[in-house]
Amino acid sequence: DVLAKDKYGSLPFHVCVRNHHFHLLDNMMIFGCNLNMKKADGSSILHDMLSKDDDVGLRYLLTKFKDSLNVNIKDNNGMTPLV
């Protein structure tokens, strides 16, 4: 289930990108994965990649899915990923 959350509120695509399993993310996108869905703390995948300085994951997302990502999405504290 692409909408199932773990005990931290992470969605499967968060785990895939965080662990650089990009081939799995490609498959999830076929089944309607929404890259702008947030974890329990309101953070998006972009928040995660930027906070962890994950250049590889960030580059992959922005290269392959730039039209699907909302760079202005706010977390529960009102912060966008680029702030």
PDB file of N, CA, C and O in Angstrom:
ATOM      1  N   ASP A   1       0.851  -1.183   0.000  1.00  0.00           N
ATOM      2  CA  ASP A   1       0.000   0.000   0.000  1.00  0.00           C
ATOM      3  C   ASP A   1       0.895   1.245   0.000  1.00  0.00           C
ATOM      4  O   ASP A   1       1.677   1.442   0.940  1.00  0.00           O
ATOM      5  N   VAL A   2       0.806   2.070  -1.014  1.00  0.00           N
ATOM      6  CA  VAL A   2       1.657   3.263  -1.111  1.00  0.00           C
ATOM      7  C   VAL A   2       1.297   4.328  -0.078  1.00  0.00           C
ATOM      8  O   VAL A   2       2.032   5.295   0.098  1.00  0.00           O
ATOM      9  N   LEU A   3       0.184   4.152   0.634  1.00  0.00           N
ATOM     10  CA  LEU A   3      -0.232   5.118   1.645  1.00  0.00           C
ATOM     11  C   LEU A   3       0.000   4.636   3.071  1.00  0.00           C
ATOM     12  O   LEU A   3      -0.321   5.341   4.023  1.00  0.00           O
ATOM     13  N   ALA A   4       0.540   3.437   3.240  1.00  0.00           N
ATOM     14  CA  ALA A   4       0.790   2.889   4.572  1.00  0.00           C
ATOM     15  C   ALA A   4       1.908   3.676   5.248  1.00  0.00           C
ATOM     16  O   ALA A   4       2.916   4.001   4.628  1.00  0.00           O
ATOM     17  N   LYS A   5       1.721   3.991   6.531  1.00  0.00           N
ATOM     18  CA  LYS A   5       2.740   4.729   7.277  1.00  0.00           C
ATOM     19  C   LYS A   5       3.365   3.826   8.339  1.00  0.00           C
ATOM     20  O   LYS A   5       2.692   2.982   8.921  1.00  0.00           O
ATOM     21  N   ASP A   6       4.657   4.048   8.594  1.00  0.00           N
ATOM     22  CA  ASP A   6       5.311   3.305   9.669  1.00  0.00           C
ATOM     23  C   ASP A   6       5.088   4.033  10.992  1.00  0.00           C
ATOM     24  O   ASP A   6       4.372   5.034  11.050  1.00  0.00           O
ATOM     25  N   LYS A   7       5.718   3.552  12.072  1.00  0.00           N
ATOM     26  CA  LYS A   7       5.483   4.138  13.396  1.00  0.00           C
ATOM     27  C   LYS A   7       5.979   5.579  13.515  1.00  0.00           C
ATOM     28  O   LYS A   7       5.618   6.284  14.441  1.00  0.00           O
ATOM     29  N   TYR A   8       6.802   6.023  12.566  1.00  0.00           N
ATOM     30  CA  TYR A   8       7.285   7.404  12.562  1.00  0.00           C
ATOM     31  C   TYR A   8       6.479   8.300  11.633  1.00  0.00           C
ATOM     32  O   TYR A   8       6.769   9.476  11.499  1.00  0.00           O
ATOM     33  N   GLY A   9       5.482   7.721  10.992  1.00  0.00           N
ATOM     34  CA  GLY A   9       4.656   8.472  10.071  1.00  0.00           C
ATOM     35  C   GLY A   9       5.230   8.569   8.674  1.00  0.00           C
ATOM     36  O   GLY A   9       4.719   9.296   7.833  1.00  0.00           O
ATOM     37  N   SER A  10       6.315   7.835   8.410  1.00  0.00           N
ATOM     38  CA  SER A  10       6.923   7.852   7.078  1.00  0.00           C
ATOM     39  C   SER A  10       6.129   6.980   6.124  1.00  0.00           C
ATOM     40  O   SER A  10       5.677   5.903   6.484  1.00  0.00           O
ATOM     41  N   LEU A  11       5.988   7.475   4.915  1.00  0.00           N
ATOM     42  CA  LEU A  11       5.338   6.716   3.858  1.00  0.00           C
ATOM     43  C   LEU A  11       6.378   5.874   3.137  1.00  0.00           C
ATOM     44  O   LEU A  11       7.580   6.151   3.217  1.00  0.00           O
ATOM     45  N   PRO A  12       5.959   4.833   2.418  1.00  0.00           N
ATOM     46  CA  PRO A  12       6.930   3.978   1.728  1.00  0.00           C
ATOM     47  C   PRO A  12       7.897   4.740   0.830  1.00  0.00           C
ATOM     48  O   PRO A  12       9.082   4.407   0.781  1.00  0.00           O
ATOM     49  N   PHE A  13       7.429   5.771   0.145  1.00  0.00           N
ATOM     50  CA  PHE A  13       8.349   6.482  -0.743  1.00  0.00           C
ATOM     51  C   PHE A  13       9.407   7.251   0.033  1.00  0.00           C
ATOM     52  O   PHE A  13      10.526   7.436  -0.443  1.00  0.00           O
ATOM     53  N   HIS A  14       9.083   7.699   1.271  1.00  0.00           N
ATOM     54  CA  HIS A  14      10.107   8.338   2.100  1.00  0.00           C
ATOM     55  C   HIS A  14      11.243   7.358   2.372  1.00  0.00           C
ATOM     56  O   HIS A  14      12.414   7.700   2.259  1.00  0.00           O
ATOM     57  N   VAL A  15      10.873   6.140   2.714  1.00  0.00           N
ATOM     58  CA  VAL A  15      11.869   5.109   3.032  1.00  0.00           C
ATOM     59  C   VAL A  15      12.692   4.761   1.791  1.00  0.00           C
ATOM     60  O   VAL A  15      13.910   4.620   1.867  1.00  0.00           O
ATOM     61  N   CYS A  16      12.026   4.644   0.657  1.00  0.00           N
ATOM     62  CA  CYS A  16      12.740   4.327  -0.592  1.00  0.00           C
ATOM     63  C   CYS A  16      13.771   5.385  -0.941  1.00  0.00           C
ATOM     64  O   CYS A  16      14.914   5.063  -1.261  1.00  0.00           O
ATOM     65  N   VAL A  17      13.384   6.630  -0.875  1.00  0.00           N
ATOM     66  CA  VAL A  17      14.304   7.707  -1.248  1.00  0.00           C
ATOM     67  C   VAL A  17      15.427   7.822  -0.214  1.00  0.00           C
ATOM     68  O   VAL A  17      16.600   7.944  -0.564  1.00  0.00           O
ATOM     69  N   ARG A  18      15.066   7.741   1.057  1.00  0.00           N
ATOM     70  CA  ARG A  18      16.066   7.848   2.122  1.00  0.00           C
ATOM     71  C   ARG A  18      17.145   6.768   1.987  1.00  0.00           C
ATOM     72  O   ARG A  18      18.309   6.993   2.277  1.00  0.00           O
ATOM     73  N   ASN A  19      16.739   5.580   1.523  1.00  0.00           N
ATOM     74  CA  ASN A  19      17.673   4.462   1.370  1.00  0.00           C
ATOM     75  C   ASN A  19      18.174   4.292  -0.066  1.00  0.00           C
ATOM     76  O   ASN A  19      18.819   3.299  -0.384  1.00  0.00           O
ATOM     77  N   HIS A  20      17.846   5.247  -0.912  1.00  0.00           N
ATOM     78  CA  HIS A  20      18.281   5.272  -2.320  1.00  0.00           C
ATOM     79  C   HIS A  20      17.813   4.054  -3.112  1.00  0.00           C
ATOM     80  O   HIS A  20      18.498   3.595  -4.010  1.00  0.00           O
ATOM     81  N   HIS A  21      16.600   3.596  -2.808  1.00  0.00           N
ATOM     82  CA  HIS A  21      15.979   2.511  -3.578  1.00  0.00           C
ATOM     83  C   HIS A  21      15.073   3.146  -4.639  1.00  0.00           C
ATOM     84  O   HIS A  21      13.853   3.009  -4.616  1.00  0.00           O
ATOM     85  N   PHE A  22      15.698   3.838  -5.569  1.00  0.00           N
ATOM     86  CA  PHE A  22      14.962   4.630  -6.543  1.00  0.00           C
ATOM     87  C   PHE A  22      14.132   3.778  -7.495  1.00  0.00           C
ATOM     88  O   PHE A  22      13.086   4.223  -7.958  1.00  0.00           O
ATOM     89  N   HIS A  23      14.556   2.569  -7.773  1.00  0.00           N
ATOM     90  CA  HIS A  23      13.778   1.688  -8.655  1.00  0.00           C
ATOM     91  C   HIS A  23      12.410   1.384  -8.045  1.00  0.00           C
ATOM     92  O   HIS A  23      11.419   1.276  -8.751  1.00  0.00           O
ATOM     93  N   LEU A  24      12.347   1.306  -6.710  1.00  0.00           N
ATOM     94  CA  LEU A  24      11.060   1.073  -6.043  1.00  0.00           C
ATOM     95  C   LEU A  24      10.178   2.317  -6.135  1.00  0.00           C
ATOM     96  O   LEU A  24       8.963   2.214  -6.299  1.00  0.00           O
ATOM     97  N   LEU A  25      10.783   3.480  -6.015  1.00  0.00           N
ATOM     98  CA  LEU A  25      10.023   4.724  -6.137  1.00  0.00           C
ATOM     99  C   LEU A  25       9.417   4.842  -7.528  1.00  0.00           C
ATOM    100  O   LEU A  25       8.261   5.247  -7.678  1.00  0.00           O
ATOM    101  N   ASP A  26      10.174   4.469  -8.540  1.00  0.00           N
ATOM    102  CA  ASP A  26       9.644   4.507  -9.905  1.00  0.00           C
ATOM    103  C   ASP A  26       8.389   3.657 -10.017  1.00  0.00           C
ATOM    104  O   ASP A  26       7.389   4.074 -10.618  1.00  0.00           O
ATOM    105  N   ASN A  27       8.403   2.477  -9.405  1.00  0.00           N
ATOM    106  CA  ASN A  27       7.225   1.605  -9.420  1.00  0.00           C
ATOM    107  C   ASN A  27       6.073   2.206  -8.633  1.00  0.00           C
ATOM    108  O   ASN A  27       4.915   2.113  -9.043  1.00  0.00           O
ATOM    109  N   MET A  28       6.354   2.824  -7.506  1.00  0.00           N
ATOM    110  CA  MET A  28       5.296   3.445  -6.703  1.00  0.00           C
ATOM    111  C   MET A  28       4.614   4.569  -7.464  1.00  0.00           C
ATOM    112  O   MET A  28       3.415   4.766  -7.332  1.00  0.00           O
ATOM    113  N   MET A  29       5.368   5.300  -8.250  1.00  0.00           N
ATOM    114  CA  MET A  29       4.786   6.389  -9.027  1.00  0.00           C
ATOM    115  C   MET A  29       3.783   5.854 -10.046  1.00  0.00           C
ATOM    116  O   MET A  29       2.768   6.491 -10.315  1.00  0.00           O
ATOM    117  N   ILE A  30       4.045   4.679 -10.575  1.00  0.00           N
ATOM    118  CA  ILE A  30       3.106   4.052 -11.508  1.00  0.00           C
ATOM    119  C   ILE A  30       1.767   3.789 -10.824  1.00  0.00           C
ATOM    120  O   ILE A  30       0.706   3.905 -11.430  1.00  0.00           O
ATOM    121  N   PHE A  31       1.809   3.474  -9.519  1.00  0.00           N
ATOM    122  CA  PHE A  31       0.600   3.143  -8.769  1.00  0.00           C
ATOM    123  C   PHE A  31       0.011   4.341  -8.029  1.00  0.00           C
ATOM    124  O   PHE A  31      -0.773   4.190  -7.106  1.00  0.00           O
ATOM    125  N   GLY A  32       0.389   5.543  -8.419  1.00  0.00           N
ATOM    126  CA  GLY A  32      -0.260   6.737  -7.903  1.00  0.00           C
ATOM    127  C   GLY A  32       0.333   7.350  -6.661  1.00  0.00           C
ATOM    128  O   GLY A  32      -0.350   8.077  -5.935  1.00  0.00           O
ATOM    129  N   CYS A  33       1.584   7.102  -6.398  1.00  0.00           N
ATOM    130  CA  CYS A  33       2.256   7.704  -5.254  1.00  0.00           C
ATOM    131  C   CYS A  33       2.259   9.231  -5.410  1.00  0.00           C
ATOM    132  O   CYS A  33       2.540   9.749  -6.475  1.00  0.00           O
ATOM    133  N   ASN A  34       1.941   9.942  -4.339  1.00  0.00           N
ATOM    134  CA  ASN A  34       1.943  11.401  -4.335  1.00  0.00           C
ATOM    135  C   ASN A  34       3.156  11.873  -3.544  1.00  0.00           C
ATOM    136  O   ASN A  34       3.185  11.751  -2.315  1.00  0.00           O
ATOM    137  N   LEU A  35       4.140  12.409  -4.205  1.00  0.00           N
ATOM    138  CA  LEU A  35       5.383  12.816  -3.545  1.00  0.00           C
ATOM    139  C   LEU A  35       5.210  14.001  -2.602  1.00  0.00           C
ATOM    140  O   LEU A  35       6.123  14.333  -1.856  1.00  0.00           O
ATOM    141  N   ASN A  36       4.064  14.634  -2.607  1.00  0.00           N
ATOM    142  CA  ASN A  36       3.829  15.768  -1.719  1.00  0.00           C
ATOM    143  C   ASN A  36       3.116  15.379  -0.431  1.00  0.00           C
ATOM    144  O   ASN A  36       2.853  16.244   0.401  1.00  0.00           O
ATOM    145  N   MET A  37       2.854  14.099  -0.251  1.00  0.00           N
ATOM    146  CA  MET A  37       2.245  13.658   1.006  1.00  0.00           C
ATOM    147  C   MET A  37       3.254  13.842   2.128  1.00  0.00           C
ATOM    148  O   MET A  37       4.451  13.710   1.938  1.00  0.00           O
ATOM    149  N   LYS A  38       2.740  14.144   3.304  1.00  0.00           N
ATOM    150  CA  LYS A  38       3.601  14.483   4.432  1.00  0.00           C
ATOM    151  C   LYS A  38       3.646  13.370   5.466  1.00  0.00           C
ATOM    152  O   LYS A  38       2.716  12.589   5.602  1.00  0.00           O
ATOM    153  N   LYS A  39       4.737  13.379   6.222  1.00  0.00           N
ATOM    154  CA  LYS A  39       4.874  12.478   7.365  1.00  0.00           C
ATOM    155  C   LYS A  39       4.054  13.051   8.516  1.00  0.00           C
ATOM    156  O   LYS A  39       3.465  14.133   8.409  1.00  0.00           O
ATOM    157  N   ALA A  40       4.042  12.355   9.648  1.00  0.00           N
ATOM    158  CA  ALA A  40       3.255  12.787  10.808  1.00  0.00           C
ATOM    159  C   ALA A  40       3.647  14.182  11.287  1.00  0.00           C
ATOM    160  O   ALA A  40       2.801  14.945  11.756  1.00  0.00           O
ATOM    161  N   ASP A  41       4.922  14.559  11.156  1.00  0.00           N
ATOM    162  CA  ASP A  41       5.365  15.879  11.598  1.00  0.00           C
ATOM    163  C   ASP A  41       5.133  16.965  10.544  1.00  0.00           C
ATOM    164  O   ASP A  41       5.526  18.103  10.722  1.00  0.00           O
ATOM    165  N   GLY A  42       4.498  16.578   9.451  1.00  0.00           N
ATOM    166  CA  GLY A  42       4.183  17.534   8.396  1.00  0.00           C
ATOM    167  C   GLY A  42       5.284  17.718   7.378  1.00  0.00           C
ATOM    168  O   GLY A  42       5.133  18.479   6.428  1.00  0.00           O
ATOM    169  N   SER A  43       6.402  17.031   7.566  1.00  0.00           N
ATOM    170  CA  SER A  43       7.509  17.201   6.616  1.00  0.00           C
ATOM    171  C   SER A  43       7.276  16.386   5.352  1.00  0.00           C
ATOM    172  O   SER A  43       6.704  15.305   5.389  1.00  0.00           O
ATOM    173  N   SER A  44       7.726  16.958   4.266  1.00  0.00           N
ATOM    174  CA  SER A  44       7.628  16.286   2.968  1.00  0.00           C
ATOM    175  C   SER A  44       8.955  15.602   2.665  1.00  0.00           C
ATOM    176  O   SER A  44       9.933  15.747   3.397  1.00  0.00           O
ATOM    177  N   ILE A  45       9.004  14.899   1.560  1.00  0.00           N
ATOM    178  CA  ILE A  45      10.244  14.250   1.154  1.00  0.00           C
ATOM    179  C   ILE A  45      11.334  15.285   0.887  1.00  0.00           C
ATOM    180  O   ILE A  45      12.511  15.052   1.169  1.00  0.00           O
ATOM    181  N   LEU A  46      10.962  16.455   0.402  1.00  0.00           N
ATOM    182  CA  LEU A  46      11.958  17.515   0.188  1.00  0.00           C
ATOM    183  C   LEU A  46      12.515  18.026   1.513  1.00  0.00           C
ATOM    184  O   LEU A  46      13.714  18.274   1.631  1.00  0.00           O
ATOM    185  N   HIS A  47      11.641  18.174   2.524  1.00  0.00           N
ATOM    186  CA  HIS A  47      12.123  18.557   3.853  1.00  0.00           C
ATOM    187  C   HIS A  47      13.166  17.552   4.334  1.00  0.00           C
ATOM    188  O   HIS A  47      14.225  17.923   4.841  1.00  0.00           O
ATOM    189  N   ASP A  48      12.848  16.269   4.174  1.00  0.00           N
ATOM    190  CA  ASP A  48      13.757  15.211   4.632  1.00  0.00           C
ATOM    191  C   ASP A  48      15.101  15.253   3.919  1.00  0.00           C
ATOM    192  O   ASP A  48      16.151  15.182   4.555  1.00  0.00           O
ATOM    193  N   MET A  49      15.070  15.353   2.601  1.00  0.00           N
ATOM    194  CA  MET A  49      16.313  15.314   1.836  1.00  0.00           C
ATOM    195  C   MET A  49      17.201  16.518   2.161  1.00  0.00           C
ATOM    196  O   MET A  49      18.408  16.391   2.294  1.00  0.00           O
ATOM    197  N   LEU A  50      16.593  17.677   2.308  1.00  0.00           N
ATOM    198  CA  LEU A  50      17.373  18.877   2.614  1.00  0.00           C
ATOM    199  C   LEU A  50      17.896  18.875   4.049  1.00  0.00           C
ATOM    200  O   LEU A  50      19.021  19.274   4.300  1.00  0.00           O
ATOM    201  N   SER A  51      17.092  18.383   4.994  1.00  0.00           N
ATOM    202  CA  SER A  51      17.543  18.368   6.384  1.00  0.00           C
ATOM    203  C   SER A  51      18.653  17.354   6.613  1.00  0.00           C
ATOM    204  O   SER A  51      19.468  17.501   7.509  1.00  0.00           O
ATOM    205  N   LYS A  52      18.716  16.330   5.790  1.00  0.00           N
ATOM    206  CA  LYS A  52      19.747  15.301   5.928  1.00  0.00           C
ATOM    207  C   LYS A  52      20.908  15.519   4.956  1.00  0.00           C
ATOM    208  O   LYS A  52      21.801  14.683   4.868  1.00  0.00           O
ATOM    209  N   ASP A  53      20.889  16.627   4.234  1.00  0.00           N
ATOM    210  CA  ASP A  53      21.934  16.918   3.239  1.00  0.00           C
ATOM    211  C   ASP A  53      22.136  15.739   2.288  1.00  0.00           C
ATOM    212  O   ASP A  53      23.264  15.382   1.947  1.00  0.00           O
ATOM    213  N   ASP A  54      21.033  15.141   1.862  1.00  0.00           N
ATOM    214  CA  ASP A  54      21.090  13.991   0.960  1.00  0.00           C
ATOM    215  C   ASP A  54      21.086  14.480  -0.484  1.00  0.00           C
ATOM    216  O   ASP A  54      20.045  14.587  -1.118  1.00  0.00           O
ATOM    217  N   ASP A  55      22.262  14.794  -0.976  1.00  0.00           N
ATOM    218  CA  ASP A  55      22.398  15.317  -2.339  1.00  0.00           C
ATOM    219  C   ASP A  55      21.963  14.307  -3.394  1.00  0.00           C
ATOM    220  O   ASP A  55      21.381  14.679  -4.402  1.00  0.00           O
ATOM    221  N   VAL A  56      22.242  13.029  -3.151  1.00  0.00           N
ATOM    222  CA  VAL A  56      21.902  11.992  -4.129  1.00  0.00           C
ATOM    223  C   VAL A  56      20.379  11.870  -4.257  1.00  0.00           C
ATOM    224  O   VAL A  56      19.831  11.892  -5.358  1.00  0.00           O
ATOM    225  N   GLY A  57      19.685  11.756  -3.123  1.00  0.00           N
ATOM    226  CA  GLY A  57      18.225  11.646  -3.148  1.00  0.00           C
ATOM    227  C   GLY A  57      17.570  12.897  -3.699  1.00  0.00           C
ATOM    228  O   GLY A  57      16.640  12.829  -4.491  1.00  0.00           O
ATOM    229  N   LEU A  58      18.067  14.045  -3.281  1.00  0.00           N
ATOM    230  CA  LEU A  58      17.508  15.314  -3.746  1.00  0.00           C
ATOM    231  C   LEU A  58      17.702  15.477  -5.248  1.00  0.00           C
ATOM    232  O   LEU A  58      16.776  15.851  -5.967  1.00  0.00           O
ATOM    233  N   ARG A  59      18.886  15.171  -5.732  1.00  0.00           N
ATOM    234  CA  ARG A  59      19.164  15.283  -7.167  1.00  0.00           C
ATOM    235  C   ARG A  59      18.250  14.358  -7.960  1.00  0.00           C
ATOM    236  O   ARG A  59      17.714  14.741  -9.000  1.00  0.00           O
ATOM    237  N   TYR A  60      18.060  13.136  -7.468  1.00  0.00           N
ATOM    238  CA  TYR A  60      17.192  12.182  -8.158  1.00  0.00           C
ATOM    239  C   TYR A  60      15.763  12.720  -8.230  1.00  0.00           C
ATOM    240  O   TYR A  60      15.141  12.727  -9.289  1.00  0.00           O
ATOM    241  N   LEU A  61      15.236  13.180  -7.092  1.00  0.00           N
ATOM    242  CA  LEU A  61      13.862  13.687  -7.068  1.00  0.00           C
ATOM    243  C   LEU A  61      13.684  14.877  -8.001  1.00  0.00           C
ATOM    244  O   LEU A  61      12.712  14.944  -8.760  1.00  0.00           O
ATOM    245  N   LEU A  62      14.596  15.817  -7.931  1.00  0.00           N
ATOM    246  CA  LEU A  62      14.454  17.035  -8.737  1.00  0.00           C
ATOM    247  C   LEU A  62      14.687  16.784 -10.222  1.00  0.00           C
ATOM    248  O   LEU A  62      14.130  17.481 -11.057  1.00  0.00           O
ATOM    249  N   THR A  63      15.489  15.804 -10.533  1.00  0.00           N
ATOM    250  CA  THR A  63      15.737  15.476 -11.933  1.00  0.00           C
ATOM    251  C   THR A  63      14.567  14.715 -12.537  1.00  0.00           C
ATOM    252  O   THR A  63      14.091  15.036 -13.621  1.00  0.00           O
ATOM    253  N   LYS A  64      14.085  13.731 -11.811  1.00  0.00           N
ATOM    254  CA  LYS A  64      13.078  12.832 -12.370  1.00  0.00           C
ATOM    255  C   LYS A  64      11.639  13.307 -12.136  1.00  0.00           C
ATOM    256  O   LYS A  64      10.767  13.074 -12.953  1.00  0.00           O
ATOM    257  N   PHE A  65      11.380  13.959 -10.999  1.00  0.00           N
ATOM    258  CA  PHE A  65      10.001  14.275 -10.623  1.00  0.00           C
ATOM    259  C   PHE A  65       9.774  15.753 -10.317  1.00  0.00           C
ATOM    260  O   PHE A  65       8.876  16.102  -9.555  1.00  0.00           O
ATOM    261  N   LYS A  66      10.568  16.629 -10.901  1.00  0.00           N
ATOM    262  CA  LYS A  66      10.467  18.055 -10.559  1.00  0.00           C
ATOM    263  C   LYS A  66       9.070  18.629 -10.773  1.00  0.00           C
ATOM    264  O   LYS A  66       8.646  19.504 -10.037  1.00  0.00           O
ATOM    265  N   ASP A  67       8.343  18.138 -11.753  1.00  0.00           N
ATOM    266  CA  ASP A  67       6.996  18.659 -12.008  1.00  0.00           C
ATOM    267  C   ASP A  67       5.971  18.137 -11.016  1.00  0.00           C
ATOM    268  O   ASP A  67       4.869  18.671 -10.925  1.00  0.00           O
ATOM    269  N   SER A  68       6.320  17.112 -10.251  1.00  0.00           N
ATOM    270  CA  SER A  68       5.402  16.523  -9.276  1.00  0.00           C
ATOM    271  C   SER A  68       5.635  17.032  -7.863  1.00  0.00           C
ATOM    272  O   SER A  68       4.843  16.765  -6.975  1.00  0.00           O
ATOM    273  N   LEU A  69       6.714  17.757  -7.641  1.00  0.00           N
ATOM    274  CA  LEU A  69       7.084  18.205  -6.297  1.00  0.00           C
ATOM    275  C   LEU A  69       6.654  19.641  -6.044  1.00  0.00           C
ATOM    276  O   LEU A  69       6.809  20.504  -6.887  1.00  0.00           O
ATOM    277  N   ASN A  70       6.137  19.886  -4.856  1.00  0.00           N
ATOM    278  CA  ASN A  70       5.755  21.224  -4.437  1.00  0.00           C
ATOM    279  C   ASN A  70       6.871  21.775  -3.551  1.00  0.00           C
ATOM    280  O   ASN A  70       6.987  21.385  -2.390  1.00  0.00           O
ATOM    281  N   VAL A  71       7.699  22.668  -4.082  1.00  0.00           N
ATOM    282  CA  VAL A  71       8.813  23.213  -3.311  1.00  0.00           C
ATOM    283  C   VAL A  71       8.343  24.217  -2.257  1.00  0.00           C
ATOM    284  O   VAL A  71       9.125  24.614  -1.397  1.00  0.00           O
ATOM    285  N   ASN A  72       7.090  24.613  -2.298  1.00  0.00           N
ATOM    286  CA  ASN A  72       6.542  25.564  -1.329  1.00  0.00           C
ATOM    287  C   ASN A  72       5.702  24.895  -0.251  1.00  0.00           C
ATOM    288  O   ASN A  72       5.058  25.580   0.547  1.00  0.00           O
ATOM    289  N   ILE A  73       5.717  23.571  -0.185  1.00  0.00           N
ATOM    290  CA  ILE A  73       4.929  22.837   0.797  1.00  0.00           C
ATOM    291  C   ILE A  73       5.444  23.148   2.205  1.00  0.00           C
ATOM    292  O   ILE A  73       6.646  23.270   2.421  1.00  0.00           O
ATOM    293  N   LYS A  74       4.526  23.340   3.156  1.00  0.00           N
ATOM    294  CA  LYS A  74       4.906  23.707   4.526  1.00  0.00           C
ATOM    295  C   LYS A  74       4.736  22.531   5.470  1.00  0.00           C
ATOM    296  O   LYS A  74       3.802  21.751   5.346  1.00  0.00           O
ATOM    297  N   ASP A  75       5.655  22.441   6.437  1.00  0.00           N
ATOM    298  CA  ASP A  75       5.535  21.424   7.475  1.00  0.00           C
ATOM    299  C   ASP A  75       4.630  21.953   8.585  1.00  0.00           C
ATOM    300  O   ASP A  75       4.047  23.039   8.465  1.00  0.00           O
ATOM    301  N   ASN A  76       4.516  21.217   9.688  1.00  0.00           N
ATOM    302  CA  ASN A  76       3.622  21.624  10.784  1.00  0.00           C
ATOM    303  C   ASN A  76       4.059  22.916  11.466  1.00  0.00           C
ATOM    304  O   ASN A  76       3.281  23.526  12.190  1.00  0.00           O
ATOM    305  N   ASN A  77       5.307  23.327  11.241  1.00  0.00           N
ATOM    306  CA  ASN A  77       5.805  24.587  11.815  1.00  0.00           C
ATOM    307  C   ASN A  77       5.745  25.742  10.823  1.00  0.00           C
ATOM    308  O   ASN A  77       6.246  26.821  11.098  1.00  0.00           O
ATOM    309  N   GLY A  78       5.144  25.485   9.653  1.00  0.00           N
ATOM    310  CA  GLY A  78       5.003  26.523   8.652  1.00  0.00           C
ATOM    311  C   GLY A  78       6.252  26.748   7.816  1.00  0.00           C
ATOM    312  O   GLY A  78       6.361  27.750   7.119  1.00  0.00           O
ATOM    313  N   MET A  79       7.221  25.833   7.906  1.00  0.00           N
ATOM    314  CA  MET A  79       8.484  25.976   7.190  1.00  0.00           C
ATOM    315  C   MET A  79       8.438  25.263   5.856  1.00  0.00           C
ATOM    316  O   MET A  79       7.963  24.131   5.774  1.00  0.00           O
ATOM    317  N   THR A  80       8.938  25.905   4.809  1.00  0.00           N
ATOM    318  CA  THR A  80       9.070  25.255   3.519  1.00  0.00           C
ATOM    319  C   THR A  80      10.423  24.540   3.479  1.00  0.00           C
ATOM    320  O   THR A  80      11.307  24.839   4.281  1.00  0.00           O
ATOM    321  N   PRO A  81      10.606  23.597   2.557  1.00  0.00           N
ATOM    322  CA  PRO A  81      11.875  22.866   2.508  1.00  0.00           C
ATOM    323  C   PRO A  81      13.104  23.749   2.295  1.00  0.00           C
ATOM    324  O   PRO A  81      14.184  23.446   2.774  1.00  0.00           O
ATOM    325  N   LEU A  82      12.942  24.851   1.584  1.00  0.00           N
ATOM    326  CA  LEU A  82      14.084  25.672   1.232  1.00  0.00           C
ATOM    327  C   LEU A  82      14.438  26.729   2.271  1.00  0.00           C
ATOM    328  O   LEU A  82      15.393  27.483   2.079  1.00  0.00           O
ATOM    329  N   VAL A  83      13.699  26.786   3.359  1.00  0.00           N
ATOM    330  CA  VAL A  83      13.981  27.794   4.398  1.00  0.00           C
ATOM    331  C   VAL A  83      15.109  27.318   5.283  1.00  0.00           C
ATOM    332  O   VAL A  83      15.283  26.207   5.591  1.00  0.00           O
TER     333      VAL A  83
END
